Amino acid sequence: MSTIEISKANQDRVVAAWLADFEAMLNRGDLSDLATLFHPDGYWRDLLAMSWQLRTFHGTFQIERGLRGVEGKQRPRSFRFRGEATQGQLGEFGATVEGFFTFETDLAYGRGYLRLAQSDSTEESGYLAVTLLTAMAELKGFPERRGRHRDRTFARAVEGNSDNWLDRRQADIAYRDRDPEVIIVGAGQAGLALAARLRHLDVDALVVDRDERIGDVWRKRYHSLTLHNEICTNHFPYMPFPDSWPVFIPKDKLANWMEFYADAMEINVWARTEFLGANYADGRWTTRLRTPEGGIRVMRPSHVVLAVGVSGLPNIPGIEGLDEFEGTVIHSSGQTNDIDTLGKSALIVGAGTSGHDIAQDLHLRGAHVTMLQRSSTTVVSVEPSSTRAYELYQRNEGVRPIEDIDLMSASIPYDLVRRLHGPLSRRMAEDDHDLLDRLRKVGFELDNGEDDTGFFLKLLRRLGGYYLNVGASDLIADGKIKLKSGVTLERLEGKRAVFSDGSILDLDLLVLATGYKPLQEAVRALLGDEIADRVGPIWGIGADGELCNMFCATRQDGFYVMGGTLTLCRSFSRYTALIIKARLEGLVDCSRARRSAGMRC
């Protein structure tokens, strides 16, 4: 692509002109001009707005197939450039002119983000789209209850003995005489973000969670934990963290915020409540909940959302002698805070993020820690390297609303993320050269991802196999955390670990940082084989360019899966909420749309 400079005065005109040409092509119903608008290697990502799905189309052939028929079904129109265009850089595409726009369809209002790069033409008008995002923002007739649409119920009281806000709130959360429209399983960041979105759409949602308190999913984790990415990426919907908060949020601070957030957002949460299972028939679920008192409550919502995180059930490897081990055994998903560690010998099996974090925590608490590395790991320093992955959020923090930054981020489809993270991850490795060399010298096995794309693609593909160094790597390199690599744990004898090289380690504590079963297995445990097989694999980038069965309508009617980072949960909870609202209002049959797409992960 050409890198000819465009005058700032003409940037707005270029974006507006492209949008006008795009709308004219759709209105004509003739896609023959597509090649004059899109780069042959360009991307169009649609988040519900035109397809009622989360879809990515790459190249003019796929984009044409995606657009064909859209103009007649949804009638996208009124594309209007908003704000000011800016100039940027996008990998091998080079310099870009980009900006926000709005549009509408028969059923919804949408927002989008467009990146244009100059073609080989020497004229300023020779601009082609390299990324186009079209995203649903609001269903017509069903605005979010915020701003000028906020609740006015308590403007005045004119009757004696009328219920006040607290009376109504307590009755709302009790569900004495009604069923919720949606049950969300899990009160972590995914469940709370979605519940807040649904609340703003006047959808009656109940969140159930087994823990004692909201936030325990973070509160109960190891003592020294802080988030590994910066606060600029981690805000919740509608209510950003205070400006005075630290860059890296401590786990208890986050846990307390989640409890406060649920109260402030008026989210209905039943803690100490176990989701026992459900059956689906005639457009409704029959769900069974075990209440804190031990009773069974049957509820019949239209929709069920699994929001227990994306790690699934703990994976416990078969180790000879594990059942007879005389020390303490715990999976990394469990709690180590109450275990006496001072002067104890601990073996951590696994060298991913949890393995590193727990090893560091136990070392700080006086344990003699050894890590068993079973496979190579991608190691990246928290600063400066890992921050390059979310530089977009850093650069725009305090400059743009978080909703705008989320749109800008979403406008880069995962396949393009893969392409961008090749050179980016190599730059990270150069930044971390000294640390990585020190790790190699003690025998730590390193990689840079399956296709040299670094840690972030590992996160998107399998949520494991990487570590953002907040100190454990230095402890390993300095020999303060011992390392065993290139060997296997053959068996446990009494309170000893015997390895494949014949070495023996006296052991008090065994921590299995051995990962999790696929999330599909959690669906199987809760809802049975038939529904789990129908839903299919969950997480990882599928054939449609999106995360498999995440945030969207699955092949099981009325069933959705939420999870992932705080960033993903905040951004994509919007689309899950809009799908659910649209189905409750009879606007769309998302299950039919999903099946007709023929896409499987």
Coordinates of C-alpha atoms in Angstrom, one line a residue:
M1 CA 0.0 0.0 0.0
S2 CA 1.1 3.6 -0.6
T3 CA 2.2 5.7 2.3
I4 CA 1.4 9.1 0.7
E5 CA 0.5 11.7 3.3
I6 CA -3.0 13.0 3.4
S7 CA -3.7 16.5 4.7
K8 CA -5.5 16.6 8.0
A9 CA -8.2 18.8 6.4
N10 CA -9.1 16.0 4.0
Q11 CA -9.1 13.1 6.5
D12 CA -12.8 13.6 7.4
R13 CA -13.7 14.0 3.8
V14 CA -12.1 10.7 2.9
V15 CA -13.8 8.7 5.6
A16 CA -17.2 10.3 4.9
A17 CA -16.9 9.7 1.1
W18 CA -16.1 6.0 1.6
L19 CA -19.1 5.6 3.9
A20 CA -21.3 7.3 1.3
D21 CA -20.0 5.0 -1.5
F22 CA -20.5 1.9 0.7
E23 CA -24.1 2.9 1.5
A24 CA -24.8 3.6 -2.2
M25 CA -23.5 0.1 -3.1
L26 CA -25.8 -1.5 -0.5
N27 CA -28.8 0.5 -1.7
R28 CA -28.2 -0.6 -5.3
G29 CA -28.0 -4.2 -4.2
D30 CA -25.1 -4.6 -6.6
L31 CA -21.8 -5.6 -5.0
S32 CA -19.8 -5.3 -8.3
D33 CA -18.0 -2.2 -6.8
L34 CA -16.8 -4.1 -3.8
A35 CA -13.2 -4.2 -5.1
T36 CA -13.2 -0.4 -5.4
L37 CA -14.0 -0.1 -1.7
F38 CA -12.2 -3.0 0.1
H39 CA -8.6 -4.0 0.0
P40 CA -8.2 -7.6 -1.3
D41 CA -6.7 -8.5 2.1
G42 CA -9.2 -6.5 4.1
Y43 CA -11.6 -7.5 6.9
W44 CA -15.2 -6.9 7.8
R45 CA -16.3 -7.8 11.2
D46 CA -20.0 -7.7 12.1
L47 CA -21.2 -7.8 15.7
L48 CA -25.0 -8.6 15.4
A49 CA -25.8 -5.5 13.4
M50 CA -26.3 -7.1 10.0
S51 CA -26.1 -10.8 10.6
W52 CA -27.4 -11.3 14.2
Q53 CA -24.1 -13.2 14.8
L54 CA -20.5 -12.4 15.7
R55 CA -18.8 -12.9 12.3
T56 CA -15.5 -12.0 10.6
F57 CA -15.1 -11.9 6.8
H58 CA -11.6 -11.8 5.3
G59 CA -10.9 -10.8 1.7
T60 CA -13.3 -9.5 -0.9
F61 CA -14.7 -12.9 -1.7
Q62 CA -15.8 -13.6 1.9
I63 CA -17.0 -10.0 2.4
E64 CA -19.1 -10.2 -0.7
R65 CA -20.7 -13.5 0.5
G66 CA -21.4 -11.9 3.9
L67 CA -22.9 -8.8 2.4
R68 CA -25.0 -10.5 -0.2
G69 CA -28.6 -10.3 0.8
V70 CA -28.0 -8.2 3.9
E71 CA -29.4 -5.1 2.2
G72 CA -32.7 -6.8 1.8
K73 CA -32.9 -8.4 5.2
Q74 CA -31.7 -5.7 7.5
R75 CA -31.6 -2.7 5.2
P76 CA -28.5 -1.0 6.6
R77 CA -28.6 2.7 5.9
S78 CA -27.8 6.2 7.2
F79 CA -24.1 5.7 7.5
R80 CA -22.7 8.9 9.0
F81 CA -19.2 9.7 9.9
R82 CA -18.9 10.9 13.6
G83 CA -16.2 12.9 15.3
E84 CA -12.8 13.6 13.7
A85 CA -10.8 11.2 11.6
T86 CA -7.3 10.3 12.8
Q87 CA -4.2 8.8 11.2
G88 CA -2.7 5.5 12.4
Q89 CA -0.6 2.5 11.5
L90 CA -1.8 -1.0 11.0
G91 CA 1.0 -3.5 10.5
E92 CA 1.8 -4.4 6.8
F93 CA -1.1 -2.1 5.7
G94 CA 1.0 0.9 6.7
A95 CA -0.6 4.3 7.3
T96 CA -4.3 4.5 7.8
V97 CA -7.1 7.1 8.0
E98 CA -9.7 6.0 10.5
G99 CA -12.8 7.0 12.4
F100 CA -16.1 6.2 14.0
F101 CA -19.5 6.2 12.3
T102 CA -23.1 5.5 13.0
F103 CA -25.8 3.7 11.0
E104 CA -29.1 2.0 11.4
T105 CA -31.1 -1.1 10.3
D106 CA -34.8 -1.9 10.4
L107 CA -34.4 -3.1 14.0
A108 CA -31.4 -1.4 15.5
Y109 CA -29.0 1.5 15.7
G110 CA -25.3 0.7 15.2
R111 CA -21.9 2.1 15.6
G112 CA -18.8 1.2 13.7
Y113 CA -15.1 1.9 13.1
L114 CA -13.4 2.2 9.7
R115 CA -9.7 2.0 8.8
L116 CA -8.7 3.1 5.3
A117 CA -5.3 2.7 3.7
Q118 CA -4.2 4.3 0.5
S119 CA -4.2 2.1 -2.6
D120 CA -1.5 2.2 -5.3
S121 CA -3.3 5.3 -6.7
T122 CA -1.5 8.6 -6.3
E123 CA -4.8 10.3 -5.7
E124 CA -6.1 11.1 -2.3
S125 CA -9.4 9.5 -3.3
G126 CA -7.7 6.1 -3.8
Y127 CA -8.5 4.7 -0.3
L128 CA -9.6 1.1 0.4
A129 CA -11.0 -0.3 3.7
V130 CA -8.6 -2.6 5.5
T131 CA -10.9 -3.1 8.5
L132 CA -14.6 -2.3 8.8
L133 CA -16.5 -2.9 12.0
T134 CA -20.3 -2.8 12.2
A135 CA -21.7 -3.3 15.7
M136 CA -25.2 -3.2 17.1
A137 CA -25.5 -0.5 19.7
E138 CA -29.2 -0.3 20.5
L139 CA -32.4 -2.1 19.6
K140 CA -35.0 0.3 18.3
G141 CA -37.8 0.9 20.8
F142 CA -35.7 -0.7 23.6
P143 CA -33.1 1.9 24.7
E144 CA -30.9 1.2 27.8
R145 CA -32.3 2.6 31.0
R146 CA -29.7 5.3 31.4
G147 CA -29.3 9.1 30.8
R148 CA -32.6 10.5 29.7
H149 CA -34.2 7.1 29.8
R150 CA -33.4 6.5 33.5
D151 CA -36.0 5.3 36.0
R152 CA -38.3 8.0 37.3
T153 CA -40.4 5.8 39.6
F154 CA -39.4 7.6 42.8
A155 CA -40.0 11.1 41.6
R156 CA -42.8 11.6 44.2
A157 CA -44.8 9.6 46.7
V158 CA -48.6 10.3 46.8
E159 CA -50.0 7.3 48.6
G160 CA -49.6 6.3 52.3
N161 CA -47.8 3.1 53.2
S162 CA -46.3 2.9 49.6
D163 CA -43.2 0.8 49.2
N164 CA -40.0 2.7 49.2
W165 CA -36.9 1.8 47.1
L166 CA -35.5 -0.7 49.7
D167 CA -38.9 -2.5 49.9
R168 CA -39.0 -2.9 46.2
R169 CA -35.4 -3.9 46.0
Q170 CA -35.8 -6.6 48.6
A171 CA -38.9 -8.0 46.9
D172 CA -37.2 -7.9 43.5
I173 CA -34.3 -10.0 44.6
A174 CA -36.5 -12.5 46.6
Y175 CA -38.4 -13.9 43.5
R176 CA -41.2 -15.0 45.8
D177 CA -43.9 -15.0 43.1
R178 CA -42.1 -15.0 39.7
D179 CA -39.3 -16.6 37.7
P180 CA -36.5 -14.7 36.2
E181 CA -36.3 -14.4 32.4
V182 CA -32.6 -15.2 32.6
I183 CA -30.5 -17.3 35.0
I184 CA -26.8 -16.5 35.0
V185 CA -24.6 -19.2 36.6
G186 CA -21.6 -17.5 38.1
A187 CA -21.1 -14.1 39.8
G188 CA -17.6 -13.3 38.5
Q189 CA -16.8 -10.5 36.1
A190 CA -18.7 -12.2 33.2
G191 CA -21.9 -12.8 35.1
L192 CA -22.0 -9.4 36.7
A193 CA -21.2 -7.5 33.5
L194 CA -24.0 -9.3 31.6
A195 CA -26.4 -8.9 34.5
A196 CA -25.8 -5.2 34.5
R197 CA -26.3 -5.0 30.8
L198 CA -29.6 -6.9 31.0
R199 CA -30.8 -4.7 33.9
H200 CA -30.3 -1.7 31.7
L201 CA -32.5 -3.4 29.1
D202 CA -35.3 -4.2 31.6
V203 CA -34.5 -7.9 31.4
D204 CA -35.2 -9.8 34.7
A205 CA -32.0 -11.7 35.4
L206 CA -30.9 -13.7 38.4
V207 CA -27.3 -14.5 39.1
V208 CA -26.5 -17.6 41.2
D209 CA -23.2 -18.5 42.7
R210 CA -21.9 -21.1 45.1
D211 CA -19.5 -18.8 46.9
E212 CA -20.3 -17.1 50.2
R213 CA -19.9 -13.6 48.9
I214 CA -19.8 -11.8 45.6
G215 CA -16.1 -11.4 44.6
D216 CA -15.0 -14.6 46.3
V217 CA -13.8 -15.9 42.9
W218 CA -10.9 -13.4 43.4
R219 CA -11.0 -12.9 47.2
K220 CA -10.2 -16.6 47.9
R221 CA -7.2 -16.8 45.5
Y222 CA -3.6 -16.7 46.7
H223 CA -2.5 -14.0 49.1
S224 CA -0.2 -11.9 46.9
L225 CA -2.3 -11.9 43.7
T226 CA -2.7 -8.7 41.7
L227 CA -4.0 -8.4 38.1
H228 CA -1.3 -8.7 35.6
N229 CA -2.7 -6.2 33.1
E230 CA -3.2 -2.5 33.7
I231 CA -6.3 -0.9 35.0
C232 CA -7.0 0.9 31.8
T233 CA -8.2 -2.4 30.2
N234 CA -10.3 -3.7 33.2
H235 CA -13.2 -1.4 33.9
F236 CA -16.7 -2.8 34.4
P237 CA -19.7 -1.6 32.2
Y238 CA -21.2 1.7 33.2
M239 CA -19.0 2.2 36.2
P240 CA -15.2 2.7 35.7
F241 CA -12.8 2.3 38.5
P242 CA -11.8 5.5 40.4
D243 CA -8.9 7.5 38.9
S244 CA -7.0 7.1 42.1
W245 CA -6.8 3.3 41.9
P246 CA -3.4 1.6 41.3
V247 CA -2.3 0.5 37.9
F248 CA -2.3 -3.2 38.9
I249 CA -5.4 -4.0 41.0
P250 CA -4.9 -6.2 44.1
K251 CA -7.3 -9.2 44.1
D252 CA -9.1 -8.2 47.4
K253 CA -9.6 -4.7 46.1
L254 CA -11.2 -6.1 42.9
A255 CA -13.3 -8.5 45.0
N256 CA -14.7 -5.8 47.1
W257 CA -15.4 -3.7 44.1
M258 CA -17.5 -6.5 42.5
E259 CA -19.6 -6.7 45.7
F260 CA -20.1 -3.0 45.6
Y261 CA -20.8 -3.0 41.9
A262 CA -23.5 -5.7 42.2
D263 CA -25.2 -3.5 44.8
A264 CA -24.8 -0.2 42.9
M265 CA -26.1 -1.8 39.7
E266 CA -29.0 -3.4 41.5
I267 CA -28.0 -6.9 40.2
N268 CA -30.0 -9.7 41.7
V269 CA -27.5 -12.2 43.1
W270 CA -28.2 -15.4 45.1
A271 CA -24.9 -16.3 46.8
R272 CA -24.4 -19.7 48.4
T273 CA -26.7 -21.1 45.7
E274 CA -25.8 -24.1 43.6
F275 CA -27.0 -24.6 40.1
L276 CA -27.9 -28.4 40.0
G277 CA -28.9 -28.7 36.3
A278 CA -31.6 -27.9 33.8
N279 CA -33.8 -29.3 31.0
Y280 CA -35.1 -27.4 28.0
A281 CA -38.5 -27.8 26.4
D282 CA -41.1 -25.6 24.8
G283 CA -38.9 -22.5 24.8
R284 CA -38.1 -22.6 28.5
W285 CA -35.6 -24.2 30.9
T286 CA -36.6 -26.0 34.0
T287 CA -33.7 -25.3 36.3
R288 CA -33.0 -26.7 39.8
L289 CA -31.2 -24.6 42.4
R290 CA -30.0 -25.6 45.9
T291 CA -30.6 -22.7 48.2
P292 CA -28.5 -21.7 51.2
E293 CA -31.0 -23.4 53.5
G294 CA -30.6 -26.7 51.6
G295 CA -33.9 -26.6 49.8
I296 CA -34.5 -27.1 46.1
R297 CA -36.0 -24.2 44.1
V298 CA -37.3 -24.9 40.6
M299 CA -37.3 -22.0 38.2
R300 CA -38.3 -21.7 34.5
P301 CA -36.3 -19.0 32.7
S302 CA -36.2 -18.6 29.0
H303 CA -32.5 -18.3 28.9
V304 CA -29.5 -19.8 30.8
V305 CA -26.0 -18.3 30.7
L306 CA -23.0 -20.2 31.9
A307 CA -20.6 -17.6 33.3
V308 CA -18.3 -19.6 35.5
G309 CA -15.1 -18.5 33.7
V310 CA -13.6 -20.2 30.7
S311 CA -11.3 -22.6 32.4
G312 CA -13.8 -25.4 33.0
L313 CA -13.3 -28.2 35.5
P314 CA -9.9 -28.8 37.1
N315 CA -7.7 -31.3 35.2
I316 CA -6.2 -33.8 37.7
P317 CA -3.5 -35.9 36.1
G318 CA -3.1 -39.6 36.8
I319 CA -0.1 -39.8 39.1
E320 CA 0.9 -43.1 40.7
G321 CA 0.5 -42.9 44.4
L322 CA -1.5 -39.6 44.4
D323 CA -4.4 -41.0 46.5
E324 CA -2.0 -42.3 49.1
F325 CA 0.2 -39.2 49.3
E326 CA 0.8 -38.4 52.9
G327 CA 1.2 -34.6 52.4
T328 CA -1.2 -32.0 51.2
V329 CA -2.5 -32.0 47.6
I330 CA -4.3 -29.1 46.0
H331 CA -5.2 -28.0 42.5
S332 CA -4.3 -24.5 41.5
S333 CA -8.0 -23.6 41.5
G334 CA -8.2 -24.3 45.2
Q335 CA -7.0 -22.2 48.2
T336 CA -3.5 -22.2 49.6
N337 CA -3.9 -19.3 51.9
D338 CA -4.8 -21.4 55.0
I339 CA -2.0 -23.9 54.5
D340 CA 1.0 -23.7 56.7
T341 CA 3.9 -23.1 54.3
L342 CA 6.8 -21.8 56.5
G343 CA 9.8 -24.1 56.1
K344 CA 7.7 -26.6 54.1
S345 CA 8.8 -28.3 50.9
A346 CA 6.4 -27.6 48.0
L347 CA 6.3 -29.0 44.4
I348 CA 4.3 -27.0 41.8
V349 CA 3.4 -29.2 38.8
G350 CA 3.0 -26.9 35.9
A351 CA 4.7 -23.7 34.6
G352 CA 1.8 -21.6 33.3
T353 CA 0.5 -18.4 34.9
S354 CA -1.1 -20.1 38.0
G355 CA 2.0 -22.3 38.5
H356 CA 4.3 -19.3 38.5
D357 CA 2.0 -17.1 40.7
I358 CA 1.5 -19.8 43.3
A359 CA 5.2 -20.7 43.3
Q360 CA 6.0 -17.1 44.0
D361 CA 3.3 -16.8 46.7
L362 CA 4.5 -19.9 48.5
H363 CA 8.1 -18.7 48.3
L364 CA 7.2 -15.3 49.8
R365 CA 5.5 -17.3 52.7
G366 CA 8.6 -19.1 53.5
A367 CA 8.2 -22.4 51.6
H368 CA 11.0 -24.2 49.8
V369 CA 9.5 -24.3 46.3
T370 CA 10.3 -26.5 43.3
M371 CA 8.6 -26.1 39.9
L372 CA 8.2 -29.0 37.6
Q373 CA 7.9 -27.7 34.0
R374 CA 6.1 -30.2 31.8
S375 CA 6.2 -28.2 28.5
S376 CA 7.7 -25.0 27.2
T377 CA 6.2 -21.7 28.3
T378 CA 6.0 -18.2 26.8
V379 CA 7.4 -15.7 29.3
V380 CA 6.8 -12.0 28.9
S381 CA 7.7 -9.2 31.3
V382 CA 4.7 -7.3 32.6
E383 CA 6.5 -4.0 31.9
P384 CA 7.4 -3.0 29.2
S385 CA 6.6 -6.0 27.0
S386 CA 3.1 -7.2 27.9
T387 CA 1.8 -3.6 27.8
R388 CA 2.4 -3.5 24.1
A389 CA -0.5 -5.9 23.7
Y390 CA -3.0 -3.3 25.0
E391 CA -1.2 -0.1 24.0
L392 CA -4.4 1.0 22.3
Y393 CA -6.1 1.2 25.8
Q394 CA -3.0 2.9 27.3
R395 CA -2.8 5.5 24.6
N396 CA -6.5 6.4 24.8
E397 CA -7.0 6.3 28.5
G398 CA -8.6 9.6 29.6
V399 CA -8.8 10.6 26.0
R400 CA -11.8 8.5 24.8
P401 CA -14.7 6.8 26.6
I402 CA -13.9 3.1 27.3
E403 CA -16.8 2.2 25.0
D404 CA -15.0 3.9 22.1
I405 CA -11.8 2.1 22.9
D406 CA -13.6 -1.2 23.0
L407 CA -15.0 -0.5 19.5
M408 CA -11.5 0.3 18.2
S409 CA -10.2 -2.9 19.7
A410 CA -13.0 -5.0 18.4
S411 CA -12.4 -3.6 14.9
I412 CA -9.2 -5.6 14.7
P413 CA -10.4 -9.2 14.1
Y414 CA -8.6 -12.1 15.7
D415 CA -7.0 -13.2 12.5
L416 CA -5.5 -9.8 12.0
V417 CA -4.5 -9.8 15.7
R418 CA -2.5 -13.0 14.9
R419 CA -0.8 -11.3 12.0
L420 CA 0.1 -8.2 14.1
H421 CA 1.3 -10.2 17.0
G422 CA 4.1 -11.9 15.0
P423 CA 6.4 -8.9 14.8
L424 CA 5.0 -7.5 18.1
S425 CA 5.9 -10.7 20.1
R426 CA 9.4 -10.7 18.6
R427 CA 9.8 -7.2 19.8
M428 CA 8.7 -8.3 23.2
A429 CA 11.3 -11.0 23.2
E430 CA 13.9 -8.5 22.3
D431 CA 12.8 -6.3 25.2
D432 CA 13.1 -9.3 27.5
H433 CA 16.3 -10.7 26.1
D434 CA 18.2 -10.6 29.4
L435 CA 15.5 -12.2 31.4
L436 CA 14.9 -15.0 28.9
D437 CA 18.7 -15.7 28.7
R438 CA 18.8 -16.0 32.5
L439 CA 15.9 -18.5 32.4
R440 CA 17.5 -20.6 29.6
K441 CA 20.7 -20.8 31.7
V442 CA 18.9 -22.6 34.5
G443 CA 17.1 -25.0 32.0
F444 CA 13.8 -23.3 31.7
E445 CA 12.2 -24.2 28.4
L446 CA 10.8 -21.2 26.4
D447 CA 8.8 -20.7 23.3
N448 CA 7.1 -17.8 21.5
G449 CA 3.8 -19.4 20.8
E450 CA 2.7 -22.0 18.3
D451 CA 3.4 -19.8 15.2
D452 CA 5.7 -17.2 16.8
T453 CA 2.8 -15.0 17.8
G454 CA 3.5 -14.8 21.5
F455 CA 1.4 -15.0 24.6
F456 CA -1.7 -13.2 23.5
L457 CA -2.6 -15.7 20.8
K458 CA -2.1 -18.5 23.4
L459 CA -4.7 -16.7 25.5
L460 CA -7.2 -16.6 22.7
R461 CA -6.5 -20.1 21.6
R462 CA -6.2 -22.1 24.8
L463 CA -5.9 -19.8 27.8
G464 CA -2.7 -21.3 28.9
G465 CA 1.0 -21.9 28.3
Y466 CA 2.2 -18.4 29.1
Y467 CA 3.3 -16.2 32.1
L468 CA 3.5 -12.5 32.5
N469 CA 6.4 -12.0 34.8
V470 CA 5.6 -10.2 38.1
G471 CA 8.6 -11.7 39.8
A472 CA 8.5 -15.5 39.7
S473 CA 10.7 -15.7 36.6
D474 CA 13.4 -13.7 38.5
L475 CA 13.1 -16.1 41.4
I476 CA 13.5 -19.1 39.1
A477 CA 16.5 -17.5 37.3
D478 CA 18.2 -16.7 40.6
G479 CA 17.6 -20.3 41.9
K480 CA 15.3 -19.2 44.7
I481 CA 12.5 -21.3 43.2
K482 CA 14.1 -24.5 42.1
L483 CA 13.3 -25.9 38.6
K484 CA 12.9 -29.4 37.3
S485 CA 12.5 -29.5 33.5
G486 CA 12.9 -32.3 31.0
V487 CA 11.7 -34.9 33.5
T488 CA 8.3 -36.3 34.6
L489 CA 6.8 -37.0 38.0
E490 CA 6.7 -40.8 37.9
R491 CA 5.1 -41.5 41.3
L492 CA 4.5 -40.4 44.9
E493 CA 5.7 -42.5 47.8
G494 CA 4.7 -41.5 51.3
K495 CA 5.8 -37.8 51.4
R496 CA 8.3 -38.1 48.5
A497 CA 8.1 -37.3 44.8
V498 CA 10.1 -39.7 42.5
F499 CA 11.0 -38.3 39.1
S500 CA 11.9 -40.1 35.8
D501 CA 15.6 -39.3 36.2
G502 CA 15.7 -41.1 39.5
S503 CA 15.8 -38.0 41.6
I504 CA 13.7 -37.8 44.8
L505 CA 12.2 -34.8 46.5
D506 CA 10.9 -34.8 50.1
L507 CA 7.6 -33.1 49.9
D508 CA 5.0 -31.6 52.2
L509 CA 2.7 -29.9 49.7
L510 CA 1.9 -30.8 46.1
V511 CA 0.2 -28.1 43.9
L512 CA -1.3 -29.3 40.6
A513 CA -1.1 -26.3 38.3
T514 CA -2.2 -28.7 35.6
G515 CA -4.9 -26.7 33.9
Y516 CA -8.5 -27.4 33.2
K517 CA -10.7 -29.6 31.1
P518 CA -12.4 -27.9 28.1
L519 CA -15.4 -25.8 29.1
Q520 CA -17.6 -28.1 27.1
E521 CA -17.1 -30.6 29.9
A522 CA -18.5 -28.1 32.4
V523 CA -21.6 -27.9 30.2
R524 CA -21.7 -31.7 30.1
A525 CA -21.6 -31.9 33.9
L526 CA -24.4 -29.4 34.3
L527 CA -26.7 -30.0 31.4
G528 CA -25.8 -33.5 30.1
D529 CA -24.2 -35.1 27.1
E530 CA -26.9 -34.2 24.5
I531 CA -26.7 -30.4 25.2
A532 CA -22.9 -30.4 25.5
D533 CA -22.5 -32.2 22.2
R534 CA -25.0 -29.8 20.6
V535 CA -23.1 -26.8 21.8
G536 CA -19.7 -28.1 20.8
P537 CA -16.2 -26.8 21.7
I538 CA -16.0 -23.5 23.6
W539 CA -13.2 -21.0 23.4
G540 CA -10.4 -20.9 20.8
I541 CA -10.8 -19.1 17.4
G542 CA -13.2 -21.0 15.1
A543 CA -13.7 -21.2 11.4
D544 CA -15.9 -18.1 11.5
G545 CA -13.0 -16.0 12.9
E546 CA -14.6 -15.6 16.3
L547 CA -14.2 -17.3 19.7
C548 CA -16.1 -20.6 19.6
N549 CA -19.5 -20.4 21.2
M550 CA -18.6 -17.4 23.3
F551 CA -21.0 -14.4 23.9
C552 CA -23.3 -15.6 21.0
A553 CA -26.3 -17.7 20.5
T554 CA -25.2 -21.3 20.6
R555 CA -26.8 -24.3 18.8
Q556 CA -28.7 -25.0 22.0
D557 CA -31.7 -22.6 22.1
G558 CA -31.7 -20.3 25.0
F559 CA -28.1 -21.1 26.1
Y560 CA -25.0 -18.8 26.1
V561 CA -21.5 -18.9 27.5
M562 CA -19.7 -15.9 28.9
G563 CA -16.2 -15.6 30.3
G564 CA -12.6 -14.5 29.8
T565 CA -10.7 -11.3 30.7
L566 CA -12.4 -8.3 32.2
T567 CA -11.9 -6.5 28.9
L568 CA -13.7 -9.2 26.9
C569 CA -16.5 -9.5 29.4
R570 CA -17.1 -5.8 29.5
S571 CA -17.0 -5.3 25.7
F572 CA -18.9 -8.4 24.5
S573 CA -21.5 -8.6 27.3
R574 CA -23.2 -5.9 25.3
Y575 CA -23.9 -8.2 22.4
T576 CA -25.0 -11.2 24.6
A577 CA -27.5 -8.9 26.3
L578 CA -28.8 -7.5 23.0
I579 CA -29.3 -11.1 21.6
I580 CA -31.2 -12.1 24.7
K581 CA -33.3 -8.9 24.7
A582 CA -34.1 -9.3 21.0
R583 CA -35.2 -12.9 21.5
L584 CA -37.4 -12.1 24.5
E585 CA -39.1 -9.4 22.4
G586 CA -39.6 -11.8 19.5
L587 CA -37.4 -9.8 17.1
V588 CA -35.1 -12.6 15.9
D589 CA -34.6 -16.4 16.1
C590 CA -30.9 -16.4 16.7
S591 CA -30.8 -20.2 16.9
R592 CA -32.0 -20.4 13.3
A593 CA -29.5 -17.8 12.2
R594 CA -26.7 -19.7 13.8
R595 CA -27.6 -22.9 12.2
S596 CA -28.1 -21.4 8.8
A597 CA -24.5 -20.0 8.9
G598 CA -23.2 -23.6 9.0
M599 CA -20.2 -22.6 11.1
R600 CA -18.7 -25.0 13.6
C601 CA -15.6 -24.6 15.7

